[in-house]
Amino acid sequence: MSVWSAVLLAACICVGLKAFGYLIPARLLEAPRPARISDLLTVALLGALLAVQTVGAGQAVVVDARVPAVLVAAGLLWMRQSFLVVVVGAAAVAALLRVVGWAT
């Protein structure tokens, strides 16, 4: 199977799933349990994406300047800082660590 065939197949599956979502009655999705599941699923998927993007490099686990930067960002978020402060703080930590050569 070529790459374009796989992309086309994946696109068709996504369109099918989207269309299927419109067929589900709204009362089923507004119930407390499905709403709670969708909230938790969103958090879990974002957490997994964060972990993969932070320490993943292909099939290897890499600890570099991104890990302390994410920890600083988490600490700033915990202190309820604005998003701009969080981004600038995490970027500054990663840049400083890369300048001193700790993590490239």
Short mmCIF file of N, CA, C and O in Angstrom, two decimals:
data_model
loop_
_atom_site.label_atom_id
_atom_site.label_comp_id
_atom_site.label_asym_id
_atom_site.label_seq_id
_atom_site.Cartn_x
_atom_site.Cartn_y
_atom_site.Cartn_z
N MET A 1 0.86 -1.17 0.00
CA MET A 1 0.00 0.00 0.00
C MET A 1 0.90 1.23 0.00
O MET A 1 1.80 1.35 0.81
N SER A 2 0.63 2.14 -0.92
CA SER A 2 1.45 3.34 -0.99
C SER A 2 1.04 4.32 0.11
O SER A 2 0.00 4.18 0.75
N VAL A 3 1.87 5.31 0.32
CA VAL A 3 1.62 6.31 1.36
C VAL A 3 0.33 7.07 1.06
O VAL A 3 -0.49 7.31 1.94
N TRP A 4 0.12 7.40 -0.23
CA TRP A 4 -1.07 8.17 -0.58
C TRP A 4 -2.33 7.35 -0.42
O TRP A 4 -3.39 7.88 -0.06
N SER A 5 -2.25 6.07 -0.63
CA SER A 5 -3.42 5.21 -0.39
C SER A 5 -3.76 5.19 1.09
O SER A 5 -4.93 5.23 1.46
N ALA A 6 -2.73 5.11 1.92
CA ALA A 6 -2.96 5.11 3.36
C ALA A 6 -3.54 6.45 3.82
O ALA A 6 -4.45 6.48 4.67
N VAL A 7 -3.06 7.55 3.26
CA VAL A 7 -3.58 8.87 3.62
C VAL A 7 -5.04 8.98 3.19
O VAL A 7 -5.89 9.48 3.94
N LEU A 8 -5.35 8.52 1.99
CA LEU A 8 -6.73 8.57 1.50
C LEU A 8 -7.64 7.69 2.34
O LEU A 8 -8.76 8.10 2.68
N LEU A 9 -7.18 6.51 2.71
CA LEU A 9 -7.96 5.63 3.57
C LEU A 9 -8.21 6.27 4.93
O LEU A 9 -9.34 6.25 5.45
N ALA A 10 -7.18 6.87 5.52
CA ALA A 10 -7.33 7.53 6.81
C ALA A 10 -8.30 8.71 6.72
O ALA A 10 -9.12 8.92 7.62
N ALA A 11 -8.24 9.47 5.63
CA ALA A 11 -9.16 10.59 5.44
C ALA A 11 -10.60 10.10 5.32
O ALA A 11 -11.51 10.70 5.91
N CYS A 12 -10.81 9.02 4.60
CA CYS A 12 -12.17 8.46 4.47
C CYS A 12 -12.70 7.97 5.82
O CYS A 12 -13.87 8.17 6.14
N ILE A 13 -11.84 7.34 6.60
CA ILE A 13 -12.24 6.87 7.92
C ILE A 13 -12.61 8.06 8.81
O ILE A 13 -13.61 8.01 9.53
N CYS A 14 -11.83 9.12 8.75
CA CYS A 14 -12.13 10.31 9.56
C CYS A 14 -13.46 10.94 9.16
O CYS A 14 -14.25 11.32 10.03
N VAL A 15 -13.72 11.03 7.86
CA VAL A 15 -15.00 11.58 7.41
C VAL A 15 -16.15 10.68 7.85
O VAL A 15 -17.19 11.16 8.30
N GLY A 16 -15.95 9.38 7.78
CA GLY A 16 -16.98 8.45 8.24
C GLY A 16 -17.26 8.58 9.72
O GLY A 16 -18.42 8.57 10.15
N LEU A 17 -16.21 8.70 10.52
CA LEU A 17 -16.40 8.87 11.97
C LEU A 17 -17.11 10.19 12.28
O LEU A 17 -17.96 10.26 13.16
N LYS A 18 -16.75 11.23 11.56
CA LYS A 18 -17.39 12.53 11.75
C LYS A 18 -18.88 12.43 11.41
O LYS A 18 -19.73 12.94 12.15
N ALA A 19 -19.20 11.79 10.30
CA ALA A 19 -20.60 11.63 9.91
C ALA A 19 -21.36 10.77 10.92
O ALA A 19 -22.51 11.07 11.26
N PHE A 20 -20.72 9.74 11.43
CA PHE A 20 -21.34 8.89 12.44
C PHE A 20 -21.65 9.68 13.71
O PHE A 20 -22.67 9.45 14.36
N GLY A 21 -20.79 10.63 14.05
CA GLY A 21 -21.02 11.45 15.24
C GLY A 21 -22.29 12.27 15.16
O GLY A 21 -22.96 12.50 16.17
N TYR A 22 -22.65 12.70 13.96
CA TYR A 22 -23.88 13.47 13.79
C TYR A 22 -25.13 12.61 13.93
O TYR A 22 -26.22 13.12 14.16
N LEU A 23 -24.99 11.31 13.80
CA LEU A 23 -26.14 10.41 13.91
C LEU A 23 -26.46 10.04 15.35
O LEU A 23 -27.54 9.52 15.62
N ILE A 24 -25.55 10.30 16.27
CA ILE A 24 -25.77 9.97 17.68
C ILE A 24 -26.71 11.01 18.28
O ILE A 24 -26.47 12.21 18.14
N PRO A 25 -27.78 10.59 18.94
CA PRO A 25 -28.71 11.55 19.53
C PRO A 25 -28.02 12.42 20.59
O PRO A 25 -27.17 11.95 21.37
N ALA A 26 -28.39 13.69 20.63
CA ALA A 26 -27.76 14.64 21.56
C ALA A 26 -27.98 14.24 23.01
O ALA A 26 -27.12 14.48 23.86
N ARG A 27 -29.12 13.63 23.33
CA ARG A 27 -29.40 13.27 24.73
C ARG A 27 -28.39 12.26 25.27
O ARG A 27 -28.10 12.26 26.46
N LEU A 28 -27.82 11.43 24.38
CA LEU A 28 -26.81 10.48 24.84
C LEU A 28 -25.50 11.17 25.19
O LEU A 28 -24.80 10.75 26.11
N LEU A 29 -25.17 12.20 24.44
CA LEU A 29 -23.91 12.90 24.69
C LEU A 29 -23.99 13.90 25.83
O LEU A 29 -22.97 14.30 26.38
N GLU A 30 -25.20 14.34 26.17
CA GLU A 30 -25.37 15.33 27.23
C GLU A 30 -25.49 14.69 28.61
O GLU A 30 -25.51 15.39 29.62
N ALA A 31 -25.57 13.38 28.66
CA ALA A 31 -25.63 12.69 29.95
C ALA A 31 -24.33 12.91 30.71
O ALA A 31 -23.27 13.14 30.12
N PRO A 32 -24.37 12.86 32.04
CA PRO A 32 -23.16 13.15 32.84
C PRO A 32 -21.99 12.21 32.56
O PRO A 32 -20.85 12.65 32.48
N ARG A 33 -22.26 10.93 32.40
CA ARG A 33 -21.16 9.98 32.23
C ARG A 33 -20.40 10.19 30.92
O ARG A 33 -19.16 10.27 30.93
N PRO A 34 -21.06 10.26 29.75
CA PRO A 34 -20.30 10.53 28.52
C PRO A 34 -19.59 11.88 28.54
O PRO A 34 -18.47 12.00 28.00
N ALA A 35 -20.20 12.87 29.16
CA ALA A 35 -19.54 14.18 29.25
C ALA A 35 -18.27 14.07 30.08
O ALA A 35 -17.22 14.63 29.72
N ARG A 36 -18.32 13.35 31.18
CA ARG A 36 -17.15 13.17 32.05
C ARG A 36 -16.07 12.37 31.32
O ARG A 36 -14.87 12.69 31.41
N ILE A 37 -16.46 11.34 30.60
CA ILE A 37 -15.50 10.52 29.86
C ILE A 37 -14.80 11.37 28.80
O ILE A 37 -13.58 11.30 28.63
N SER A 38 -15.56 12.18 28.08
CA SER A 38 -14.93 13.00 27.03
C SER A 38 -13.99 14.03 27.64
O SER A 38 -12.95 14.34 27.06
N ASP A 39 -14.34 14.59 28.81
CA ASP A 39 -13.43 15.52 29.48
C ASP A 39 -12.13 14.83 29.88
O ASP A 39 -11.04 15.36 29.66
N LEU A 40 -12.23 13.66 30.47
CA LEU A 40 -11.04 12.93 30.91
C LEU A 40 -10.22 12.44 29.72
O LEU A 40 -8.98 12.44 29.77
N LEU A 41 -10.88 12.05 28.64
CA LEU A 41 -10.17 11.59 27.46
C LEU A 41 -9.37 12.72 26.83
O LEU A 41 -8.23 12.51 26.40
N THR A 42 -9.93 13.92 26.83
CA THR A 42 -9.21 15.08 26.30
C THR A 42 -7.94 15.34 27.10
O THR A 42 -6.87 15.55 26.53
N VAL A 43 -8.04 15.30 28.41
CA VAL A 43 -6.88 15.54 29.27
C VAL A 43 -5.83 14.45 29.07
O VAL A 43 -4.64 14.73 28.98
N ALA A 44 -6.27 13.21 28.97
CA ALA A 44 -5.33 12.09 28.78
C ALA A 44 -4.60 12.21 27.45
O ALA A 44 -3.38 11.98 27.37
N LEU A 45 -5.33 12.55 26.39
CA LEU A 45 -4.69 12.67 25.08
C LEU A 45 -3.71 13.84 25.04
O LEU A 45 -2.61 13.72 24.47
N LEU A 46 -4.06 14.95 25.66
CA LEU A 46 -3.13 16.08 25.71
C LEU A 46 -1.90 15.76 26.54
O LEU A 46 -0.78 16.14 26.20
N GLY A 47 -2.09 15.04 27.64
CA GLY A 47 -0.95 14.62 28.45
C GLY A 47 -0.02 13.68 27.71
O GLY A 47 1.20 13.80 27.79
N ALA A 48 -0.60 12.75 26.96
CA ALA A 48 0.22 11.83 26.17
C ALA A 48 0.97 12.58 25.07
O ALA A 48 2.15 12.30 24.83
N LEU A 49 0.31 13.53 24.43
CA LEU A 49 0.98 14.32 23.40
C LEU A 49 2.13 15.12 24.00
O LEU A 49 3.22 15.19 23.42
N LEU A 50 1.91 15.70 25.15
CA LEU A 50 2.97 16.46 25.83
C LEU A 50 4.16 15.55 26.15
O LEU A 50 5.31 15.91 25.90
N ALA A 51 3.89 14.37 26.68
CA ALA A 51 4.97 13.45 27.03
C ALA A 51 5.76 13.00 25.80
O ALA A 51 6.99 12.99 25.81
N VAL A 52 5.06 12.66 24.73
CA VAL A 52 5.73 12.19 23.52
C VAL A 52 6.57 13.30 22.90
O VAL A 52 7.70 13.08 22.48
N GLN A 53 6.02 14.50 22.85
CA GLN A 53 6.74 15.60 22.24
C GLN A 53 7.91 16.08 23.10
O GLN A 53 8.86 16.65 22.60
N THR A 54 7.83 15.84 24.42
CA THR A 54 8.89 16.31 25.31
C THR A 54 10.07 15.35 25.35
O THR A 54 11.22 15.79 25.24
N VAL A 55 9.83 14.07 25.49
CA VAL A 55 10.94 13.13 25.67
C VAL A 55 11.10 12.15 24.52
O VAL A 55 11.98 11.31 24.56
N GLY A 56 10.28 12.24 23.51
CA GLY A 56 10.37 11.30 22.41
C GLY A 56 11.19 11.82 21.25
O GLY A 56 11.12 12.98 20.89
N ALA A 57 11.99 10.95 20.69
CA ALA A 57 12.74 11.24 19.47
C ALA A 57 12.80 9.95 18.67
O ALA A 57 13.71 9.14 18.85
N GLY A 58 11.80 9.73 17.84
CA GLY A 58 11.72 8.47 17.11
C GLY A 58 11.38 7.34 18.07
O GLY A 58 10.39 7.40 18.77
N GLN A 59 12.24 6.35 18.13
CA GLN A 59 12.03 5.21 19.04
C GLN A 59 12.79 5.37 20.36
O GLN A 59 12.73 4.50 21.20
N ALA A 60 13.49 6.49 20.53
CA ALA A 60 14.31 6.70 21.72
C ALA A 60 13.67 7.70 22.67
O ALA A 60 12.83 8.49 22.28
N VAL A 61 14.10 7.64 23.91
CA VAL A 61 13.70 8.62 24.92
C VAL A 61 14.89 9.55 25.12
O VAL A 61 16.00 9.10 25.41
N VAL A 62 14.66 10.84 24.94
CA VAL A 62 15.73 11.82 25.02
C VAL A 62 15.39 12.84 26.09
O VAL A 62 14.31 13.42 26.08
N VAL A 63 16.30 13.02 27.03
CA VAL A 63 16.13 14.04 28.07
C VAL A 63 17.05 15.19 27.71
O VAL A 63 18.27 15.07 27.77
N ASP A 64 16.45 16.29 27.29
CA ASP A 64 17.23 17.46 26.92
C ASP A 64 16.60 18.70 27.56
O ASP A 64 15.92 18.59 28.57
N ALA A 65 16.80 19.85 26.98
CA ALA A 65 16.33 21.11 27.56
C ALA A 65 14.81 21.21 27.62
O ALA A 65 14.28 22.03 28.36
N ARG A 66 14.12 20.38 26.87
CA ARG A 66 12.66 20.45 26.88
C ARG A 66 12.07 20.01 28.21
O ARG A 66 11.04 20.54 28.65
N VAL A 67 12.69 19.03 28.86
CA VAL A 67 12.13 18.51 30.12
C VAL A 67 12.12 19.58 31.22
O VAL A 67 11.07 19.83 31.82
N PRO A 68 13.25 20.25 31.51
CA PRO A 68 13.19 21.32 32.51
C PRO A 68 12.27 22.46 32.09
O PRO A 68 11.60 23.07 32.94
N ALA A 69 12.19 22.75 30.80
CA ALA A 69 11.31 23.82 30.32
C ALA A 69 9.85 23.48 30.59
O ALA A 69 9.07 24.33 31.03
N VAL A 70 9.47 22.23 30.37
CA VAL A 70 8.10 21.81 30.65
C VAL A 70 7.83 21.85 32.15
O VAL A 70 6.75 22.24 32.60
N LEU A 71 8.81 21.46 32.96
CA LEU A 71 8.64 21.53 34.42
C LEU A 71 8.46 22.97 34.89
O LEU A 71 7.64 23.26 35.76
N VAL A 72 9.24 23.89 34.31
CA VAL A 72 9.08 25.31 34.66
C VAL A 72 7.70 25.80 34.23
O VAL A 72 7.02 26.52 34.97
N ALA A 73 7.27 25.41 33.04
CA ALA A 73 5.94 25.80 32.56
C ALA A 73 4.86 25.27 33.48
O ALA A 73 3.91 25.99 33.81
N ALA A 74 5.00 24.02 33.93
CA ALA A 74 4.01 23.45 34.85
C ALA A 74 3.99 24.21 36.17
O ALA A 74 2.93 24.48 36.73
N GLY A 75 5.17 24.57 36.67
CA GLY A 75 5.23 25.34 37.91
C GLY A 75 4.60 26.72 37.76
O GLY A 75 3.88 27.18 38.65
N LEU A 76 4.85 27.36 36.65
CA LEU A 76 4.24 28.68 36.42
C LEU A 76 2.73 28.57 36.26
O LEU A 76 1.99 29.44 36.74
N LEU A 77 2.27 27.52 35.61
CA LEU A 77 0.82 27.32 35.51
C LEU A 77 0.21 27.03 36.87
O LEU A 77 -0.89 27.49 37.18
N TRP A 78 0.92 26.28 37.69
CA TRP A 78 0.44 25.98 39.04
C TRP A 78 0.33 27.26 39.87
O TRP A 78 -0.55 27.40 40.70
N MET A 79 1.25 28.20 39.61
CA MET A 79 1.21 29.50 40.30
C MET A 79 0.21 30.46 39.65
O MET A 79 0.13 31.62 40.03
N ARG A 80 -0.52 29.96 38.66
CA ARG A 80 -1.57 30.72 37.97
C ARG A 80 -1.04 31.97 37.27
O ARG A 80 -1.66 33.03 37.30
N GLN A 81 0.11 31.82 36.62
CA GLN A 81 0.66 32.90 35.82
C GLN A 81 -0.06 32.96 34.47
O GLN A 81 -0.68 31.99 34.05
N SER A 82 0.06 34.08 33.79
CA SER A 82 -0.58 34.21 32.49
C SER A 82 0.13 33.31 31.47
O SER A 82 1.29 32.93 31.66
N PHE A 83 -0.57 33.02 30.39
CA PHE A 83 -0.02 32.12 29.38
C PHE A 83 1.25 32.70 28.76
O PHE A 83 2.20 31.96 28.50
N LEU A 84 1.29 34.00 28.57
CA LEU A 84 2.47 34.64 28.01
C LEU A 84 3.69 34.45 28.92
O LEU A 84 4.79 34.14 28.47
N VAL A 85 3.49 34.60 30.22
CA VAL A 85 4.58 34.41 31.18
C VAL A 85 5.06 32.95 31.15
O VAL A 85 6.26 32.68 31.21
N VAL A 86 4.13 32.03 31.05
CA VAL A 86 4.47 30.60 31.01
C VAL A 86 5.32 30.29 29.77
O VAL A 86 6.37 29.64 29.86
N VAL A 87 4.89 30.77 28.62
CA VAL A 87 5.62 30.49 27.38
C VAL A 87 7.00 31.12 27.40
O VAL A 87 8.01 30.48 27.07
N VAL A 88 7.07 32.38 27.81
CA VAL A 88 8.36 33.08 27.85
C VAL A 88 9.29 32.43 28.87
O VAL A 88 10.49 32.24 28.61
N GLY A 89 8.77 32.07 30.03
CA GLY A 89 9.59 31.43 31.06
C GLY A 89 10.15 30.09 30.61
O GLY A 89 11.34 29.81 30.78
N ALA A 90 9.30 29.26 30.01
CA ALA A 90 9.76 27.95 29.54
C ALA A 90 10.77 28.10 28.40
O ALA A 90 11.78 27.40 28.37
N ALA A 91 10.51 29.03 27.50
CA ALA A 91 11.45 29.25 26.39
C ALA A 91 12.78 29.77 26.90
O ALA A 91 13.85 29.37 26.40
N ALA A 92 12.76 30.65 27.90
CA ALA A 92 14.00 31.18 28.47
C ALA A 92 14.82 30.08 29.13
O ALA A 92 16.05 30.02 28.96
N VAL A 93 14.16 29.20 29.87
CA VAL A 93 14.88 28.09 30.52
C VAL A 93 15.51 27.18 29.47
O VAL A 93 16.69 26.81 29.58
N ALA A 94 14.75 26.82 28.44
CA ALA A 94 15.30 25.95 27.39
C ALA A 94 16.46 26.63 26.68
O ALA A 94 17.50 25.99 26.42
N ALA A 95 16.33 27.92 26.39
CA ALA A 95 17.41 28.64 25.71
C ALA A 95 18.64 28.73 26.56
O ALA A 95 19.76 28.51 26.08
N LEU A 96 18.49 29.03 27.84
CA LEU A 96 19.65 29.12 28.73
C LEU A 96 20.37 27.78 28.87
O LEU A 96 21.60 27.73 28.86
N LEU A 97 19.60 26.72 28.99
CA LEU A 97 20.22 25.39 29.10
C LEU A 97 20.97 25.02 27.83
O LEU A 97 22.02 24.39 27.88
N ARG A 98 20.43 25.41 26.70
CA ARG A 98 21.12 25.10 25.44
C ARG A 98 22.35 25.97 25.26
O ARG A 98 23.36 25.51 24.70
N VAL A 99 22.33 27.22 25.75
CA VAL A 99 23.49 28.10 25.64
C VAL A 99 24.65 27.56 26.47
O VAL A 99 25.79 27.56 26.03
N VAL A 100 24.34 27.09 27.69
CA VAL A 100 25.41 26.58 28.54
C VAL A 100 25.85 25.17 28.14
O VAL A 100 26.81 24.64 28.68
N GLY A 101 25.12 24.57 27.19
CA GLY A 101 25.53 23.27 26.66
C GLY A 101 25.05 22.09 27.45
O GLY A 101 25.49 20.97 27.20
N TRP A 102 24.13 22.30 28.39
CA TRP A 102 23.64 21.17 29.18
C TRP A 102 22.84 20.20 28.34
O TRP A 102 22.97 19.00 28.47
N ALA A 103 22.01 20.74 27.47
CA ALA A 103 21.18 19.88 26.63
C ALA A 103 21.01 20.53 25.27
O ALA A 103 20.60 21.67 25.17
N THR A 104 21.33 19.79 24.25
CA THR A 104 21.22 20.35 22.90
C THR A 104 19.97 19.91 22.20
O THR A 104 19.37 18.94 22.49
#
